[in-house]
PDB file of C-alpha atoms in Angstrom:
ATOM      1  CA  ALA A  28      64.321  42.710 -55.672  1.00 87.00           C
ATOM      2  CA  TRP A  29      67.949  42.598 -56.702  1.00 90.00           C
ATOM      3  CA  ALA A  30      67.990  38.812 -57.286  1.00 92.00           C
ATOM      4  CA  HIS A  31      64.916  39.014 -59.547  1.00 93.00           C
ATOM      5  CA  ALA A  32      66.313  41.895 -61.621  1.00 94.00           C
ATOM      6  CA  LEU A  33      69.758  40.302 -61.836  1.00 95.00           C
ATOM      7  CA  ALA A  34      68.394  36.963 -63.063  1.00 96.00           C
ATOM      8  CA  SER A  35      66.183  38.671 -65.642  1.00 96.00           C
ATOM      9  CA  SER A  36      68.909  41.006 -66.908  1.00 96.00           C
ATOM     10  CA  SER A  37      71.522  38.257 -66.999  1.00 96.00           C
ATOM     11  CA  LEU A  38      69.295  35.810 -68.870  1.00 97.00           C
ATOM     12  CA  GLY A  39      68.344  38.492 -71.388  1.00 97.00           C
ATOM     13  CA  ASP A  40      72.034  39.260 -71.849  1.00 96.00           C
ATOM     14  CA  GLU A  41      72.774  35.577 -72.508  1.00 97.00           C
ATOM     15  CA  LEU A  42      70.074  35.380 -75.200  1.00 98.00           C
ATOM     16  CA  VAL A  43      70.154  38.708 -77.057  1.00 98.00           C
ATOM     17  CA  GLY A  44      73.644  38.328 -78.550  1.00 97.00           C
ATOM     18  CA  PRO A  45      73.272  34.876 -80.094  1.00 98.00           C
ATOM     19  CA  PHE A  46      69.550  34.858 -80.811  1.00 98.00           C
ATOM     20  CA  GLN A  47      68.564  38.455 -81.554  1.00 97.00           C
ATOM     21  CA  LYS A  48      71.811  39.761 -83.013  1.00 97.00           C
ATOM     22  CA  GLY A  49      73.225  36.488 -84.340  1.00 96.00           C
ATOM     23  CA  ARG A  50      76.521  36.869 -82.458  1.00 96.00           C
ATOM     24  CA  GLY A  51      77.753  33.364 -81.661  1.00 94.00           C
ATOM     25  CA  GLY A  52      74.335  31.892 -82.396  1.00 95.00           C
ATOM     26  CA  PRO A  53      71.699  31.456 -85.072  1.00 96.00           C
ATOM     27  CA  GLY A  54      69.889  34.810 -84.729  1.00 97.00           C
ATOM     28  CA  GLY A  55      66.286  34.960 -85.856  1.00 97.00           C
ATOM     29  CA  TRP A  56      64.626  36.091 -82.609  1.00 98.00           C
ATOM     30  CA  TRP A  57      63.384  39.210 -80.855  1.00 98.00           C
ATOM     31  CA  ILE A  58      64.080  39.017 -77.104  1.00 98.00           C
ATOM     32  CA  ILE A  59      62.254  41.696 -75.105  1.00 96.00           C
ATOM     33  CA  ASP A  60      62.067  42.583 -71.397  1.00 96.00           C
ATOM     34  CA  GLU A  61      58.592  43.109 -69.936  1.00 97.00           C
ATOM     35  CA  PRO A  62      56.536  43.344 -73.138  1.00 97.00           C
ATOM     36  CA  GLU A  63      52.814  44.042 -72.828  1.00 97.00           C
ATOM     37  CA  VAL A  64      51.316  40.973 -74.492  1.00 97.00           C
ATOM     38  CA  HIS A  65      47.656  41.219 -75.509  1.00 97.00           C
ATOM     39  CA  PHE A  66      46.387  37.691 -76.106  1.00 97.00           C
ATOM     40  CA  MET A  67      42.988  39.354 -76.559  1.00 95.00           C
ATOM     41  CA  LEU A  68      43.234  43.109 -77.062  1.00 94.00           C
ATOM     42  CA  ASP A  69      42.712  44.935 -73.760  1.00 94.00           C
ATOM     43  CA  THR A  70      41.104  41.808 -72.215  1.00 94.00           C
ATOM     44  CA  GLU A  71      43.694  39.032 -71.768  1.00 95.00           C
ATOM     45  CA  VAL A  72      46.915  40.947 -71.059  1.00 97.00           C
ATOM     46  CA  THR A  73      50.125  39.918 -69.312  1.00 96.00           C
ATOM     47  CA  VAL A  74      53.556  41.427 -68.905  1.00 97.00           C
ATOM     48  CA  PRO A  75      56.024  38.536 -68.740  1.00 97.00           C
ATOM     49  CA  ASP A  76      59.512  39.237 -67.433  1.00 97.00           C
ATOM     50  CA  ILE A  77      61.074  38.259 -70.775  1.00 98.00           C
ATOM     51  CA  ALA A  78      59.521  37.062 -74.026  1.00 98.00           C
ATOM     52  CA  GLY A  79      60.805  36.034 -77.419  1.00 98.00           C
ATOM     53  CA  TRP A  80      59.380  35.943 -80.921  1.00 98.00           C
ATOM     54  CA  ARG A  81      60.877  34.238 -83.938  1.00 98.00           C
ATOM     55  CA  LYS A  82      61.549  36.899 -86.552  1.00 97.00           C
ATOM     56  CA  ASP A  83      59.944  34.781 -89.267  1.00 96.00           C
ATOM     57  CA  ARG A  84      56.639  35.233 -87.363  1.00 94.00           C
ATOM     58  CA  LEU A  85      57.192  38.824 -86.232  1.00 94.00           C
ATOM     59  CA  GLN A  86      59.268  40.381 -88.992  1.00 92.00           C
ATOM     60  CA  GLU A  87      59.058  43.962 -87.776  1.00 91.00           C
ATOM     61  CA  PRO A  88      58.680  45.161 -84.183  1.00 89.00           C
ATOM     62  CA  PRO A  89      55.179  46.461 -83.414  1.00 90.00           C
ATOM     63  CA  SER A  90      54.820  50.239 -83.479  1.00 90.00           C
ATOM     64  CA  GLY A  91      52.934  50.467 -80.195  1.00 92.00           C
ATOM     65  CA  HIS A  92      53.197  48.933 -76.764  1.00 94.00           C
ATOM     66  CA  LYS A  93      50.289  46.484 -77.177  1.00 96.00           C
ATOM     67  CA  ILE A  94      51.852  43.381 -78.713  1.00 96.00           C
ATOM     68  CA  GLN A  95      49.171  41.144 -80.201  1.00 95.00           C
ATOM     69  CA  VAL A  96      51.416  38.436 -81.671  1.00 96.00           C
ATOM     70  CA  ILE A  97      51.697  35.454 -79.320  1.00 97.00           C
ATOM     71  CA  PRO A  98      55.291  34.933 -78.155  1.00 98.00           C
ATOM     72  CA  ASP A  99      57.215  31.804 -79.102  1.00 98.00           C
ATOM     73  CA  TRP A 100      58.825  31.726 -75.667  1.00 98.00           C
ATOM     74  CA  ILE A 101      58.072  33.324 -72.312  1.00 98.00           C
ATOM     75  CA  CYS A 102      60.178  33.453 -69.171  1.00 98.00           C
ATOM     76  CA  GLU A 103      58.833  34.370 -65.781  1.00 98.00           C
ATOM     77  CA  ILE A 104      61.285  35.224 -63.007  1.00 97.00           C
ATOM     78  CA  ILE A 105      59.523  33.939 -59.918  1.00 96.00           C
ATOM     79  CA  SER A 106      59.616  35.811 -56.650  1.00 90.00           C
ATOM     80  CA  PRO A 107      57.790  34.819 -53.456  1.00 88.00           C
ATOM     81  CA  SER A 108      55.093  37.419 -54.182  1.00 88.00           C
ATOM     82  CA  SER A 109      54.541  36.287 -57.802  1.00 87.00           C
ATOM     83  CA  LYS A 110      54.863  32.506 -57.409  1.00 91.00           C
ATOM     84  CA  SER A 111      51.160  31.650 -57.264  1.00 92.00           C
ATOM     85  CA  THR A 112      50.262  34.109 -60.053  1.00 94.00           C
ATOM     86  CA  ASP A 113      53.015  32.796 -62.337  1.00 94.00           C
ATOM     87  CA  ARG A 114      52.181  29.136 -61.737  1.00 94.00           C
ATOM     88  CA  GLU A 115      48.405  29.141 -61.223  1.00 96.00           C
ATOM     89  CA  ILE A 116      47.247  31.968 -63.498  1.00 95.00           C
ATOM     90  CA  LYS A 117      49.904  32.691 -66.111  1.00 97.00           C
ATOM     91  CA  MET A 118      51.007  29.100 -66.907  1.00 97.00           C
ATOM     92  CA  PRO A 119      47.465  27.972 -67.839  1.00 97.00           C
ATOM     93  CA  LEU A 120      46.876  31.231 -69.742  1.00 97.00           C
ATOM     94  CA  TYR A 121      50.068  30.718 -71.779  1.00 98.00           C
ATOM     95  CA  ALA A 122      48.986  27.152 -72.558  1.00 98.00           C
ATOM     96  CA  GLN A 123      45.504  28.312 -73.558  1.00 97.00           C
ATOM     97  CA  TYR A 124      46.989  30.756 -76.067  1.00 98.00           C
ATOM     98  CA  GLN A 125      49.536  28.219 -77.348  1.00 98.00           C
ATOM     99  CA  VAL A 126      52.842  29.775 -76.283  1.00 98.00           C
ATOM    100  CA  PRO A 127      55.219  26.972 -77.387  1.00 98.00           C
ATOM    101  CA  TYR A 128      57.866  27.355 -74.656  1.00 98.00           C
ATOM    102  CA  LEU A 129      57.894  28.569 -71.066  1.00 98.00           C
ATOM    103  CA  TRP A 130      60.785  28.941 -68.659  1.00 98.00           C
ATOM    104  CA  LEU A 131      60.355  29.611 -64.956  1.00 98.00           C
ATOM    105  CA  VAL A 132      63.392  30.971 -63.129  1.00 98.00           C
ATOM    106  CA  GLU A 133      63.492  31.019 -59.334  1.00 96.00           C
ATOM    107  CA  PRO A 134      66.476  33.108 -58.187  1.00 96.00           C
ATOM    108  CA  LYS A 135      65.906  32.356 -54.492  1.00 94.00           C
ATOM    109  CA  GLU A 136      66.020  28.600 -55.147  1.00 95.00           C
ATOM    110  CA  ARG A 137      68.528  28.975 -58.009  1.00 97.00           C
ATOM    111  CA  LEU A 138      66.345  26.958 -60.366  1.00 97.00           C
ATOM    112  CA  LEU A 139      65.372  26.998 -64.025  1.00 98.00           C
ATOM    113  CA  GLU A 140      62.375  24.929 -65.100  1.00 98.00           C
ATOM    114  CA  ALA A 141      61.866  24.579 -68.859  1.00 98.00           C
ATOM    115  CA  TYR A 142      58.586  23.501 -70.464  1.00 98.00           C
ATOM    116  CA  LYS A 143      57.333  22.757 -73.952  1.00 98.00           C
ATOM    117  CA  LEU A 144      53.647  22.874 -74.852  1.00 98.00           C
ATOM    118  CA  GLU A 145      52.050  19.725 -76.247  1.00 98.00           C
ATOM    119  CA  GLY A 146      48.382  20.241 -76.947  1.00 96.00           C
ATOM    120  CA  LEU A 147      47.217  22.210 -73.924  1.00 93.00           C
ATOM    121  CA  SER A 148      49.677  20.607 -71.499  1.00 97.00           C
ATOM    122  CA  TRP A 149      53.112  21.669 -70.372  1.00 98.00           C
ATOM    123  CA  ILE A 150      55.733  18.930 -70.730  1.00 98.00           C
ATOM    124  CA  ALA A 151      58.822  19.404 -68.547  1.00 98.00           C
ATOM    125  CA  LEU A 152      62.037  19.600 -70.542  1.00 98.00           C
ATOM    126  CA  GLY A 153      64.042  19.684 -67.343  1.00 98.00           C
ATOM    127  CA  THR A 154      64.709  21.312 -64.029  1.00 98.00           C
ATOM    128  CA  PHE A 155      68.189  22.742 -63.697  1.00 98.00           C
ATOM    129  CA  SER A 156      69.848  24.194 -60.641  1.00 96.00           C
ATOM    130  CA  ASN A 157      72.528  26.399 -59.202  1.00 94.00           C
ATOM    131  CA  LYS A 158      75.676  25.965 -61.310  1.00 94.00           C
ATOM    132  CA  ASP A 159      74.353  23.681 -64.073  1.00 97.00           C
ATOM    133  CA  ILE A 160      75.327  24.441 -67.644  1.00 98.00           C
ATOM    134  CA  VAL A 161      72.104  24.340 -69.625  1.00 97.00           C
ATOM    135  CA  SER A 162      71.239  23.795 -73.286  1.00 98.00           C
ATOM    136  CA  VAL A 163      67.469  23.628 -73.545  1.00 98.00           C
ATOM    137  CA  GLU A 164      64.804  24.391 -76.128  1.00 98.00           C
ATOM    138  CA  PRO A 165      64.163  26.710 -77.744  1.00 98.00           C
ATOM    139  CA  PHE A 166      67.650  28.118 -77.116  1.00 98.00           C
ATOM    140  CA  ASP A 167      69.588  24.866 -77.191  1.00 98.00           C
ATOM    141  CA  ALA A 168      72.037  26.236 -79.769  1.00 97.00           C
ATOM    142  CA  ILE A 169      73.996  27.710 -76.843  1.00 97.00           C
ATOM    143  CA  SER A 170      74.900  26.737 -73.298  1.00 97.00           C
ATOM    144  CA  ILE A 171      73.939  28.964 -70.391  1.00 97.00           C
ATOM    145  CA  GLN A 172      75.850  28.832 -67.130  1.00 97.00           C
ATOM    146  CA  LEU A 173      73.129  29.225 -64.530  1.00 97.00           C
ATOM    147  CA  ALA A 174      75.610  30.534 -61.962  1.00 96.00           C
ATOM    148  CA  ASP A 175      75.766  33.711 -64.091  1.00 96.00           C
ATOM    149  CA  LEU A 176      72.090  34.365 -63.345  1.00 96.00           C
ATOM    150  CA  TRP A 177      72.606  34.443 -59.577  1.00 94.00           C
ATOM    151  CA  MET A 178      75.939  36.290 -59.280  1.00 84.00           C
TER     152      MET A 178
END
């Protein structure tokens, strides 16, 4: 749906400049839309809406489409049809494989939920809504105007 694609594209746009290209931010990340992440090759596979890897862990982009390096951050854009999968299947899977950060964005509700992994449990860093201006890990070097994700 339009709202899902707009939120995903807009968030990626906010992050690529400062974190991937180092424009107005620290750089040092790869930010990728819909990567095919293989936690276990051809067995445990997901395609998150957006994912990020620190370049000190993933120095060169993989040559193929099967990415076997665990992301440092994942963002799922939640739609009514994906809500239970994202929350009940993917969240525990990401914790199991030690993804350090997870963001859930709900365009319909105009919400961003940010989580940090501690052990095997997600700890909420905050729930932000509508027009909030957000600085949250792991991208707390910048502020994101959430209204830009919905409009």
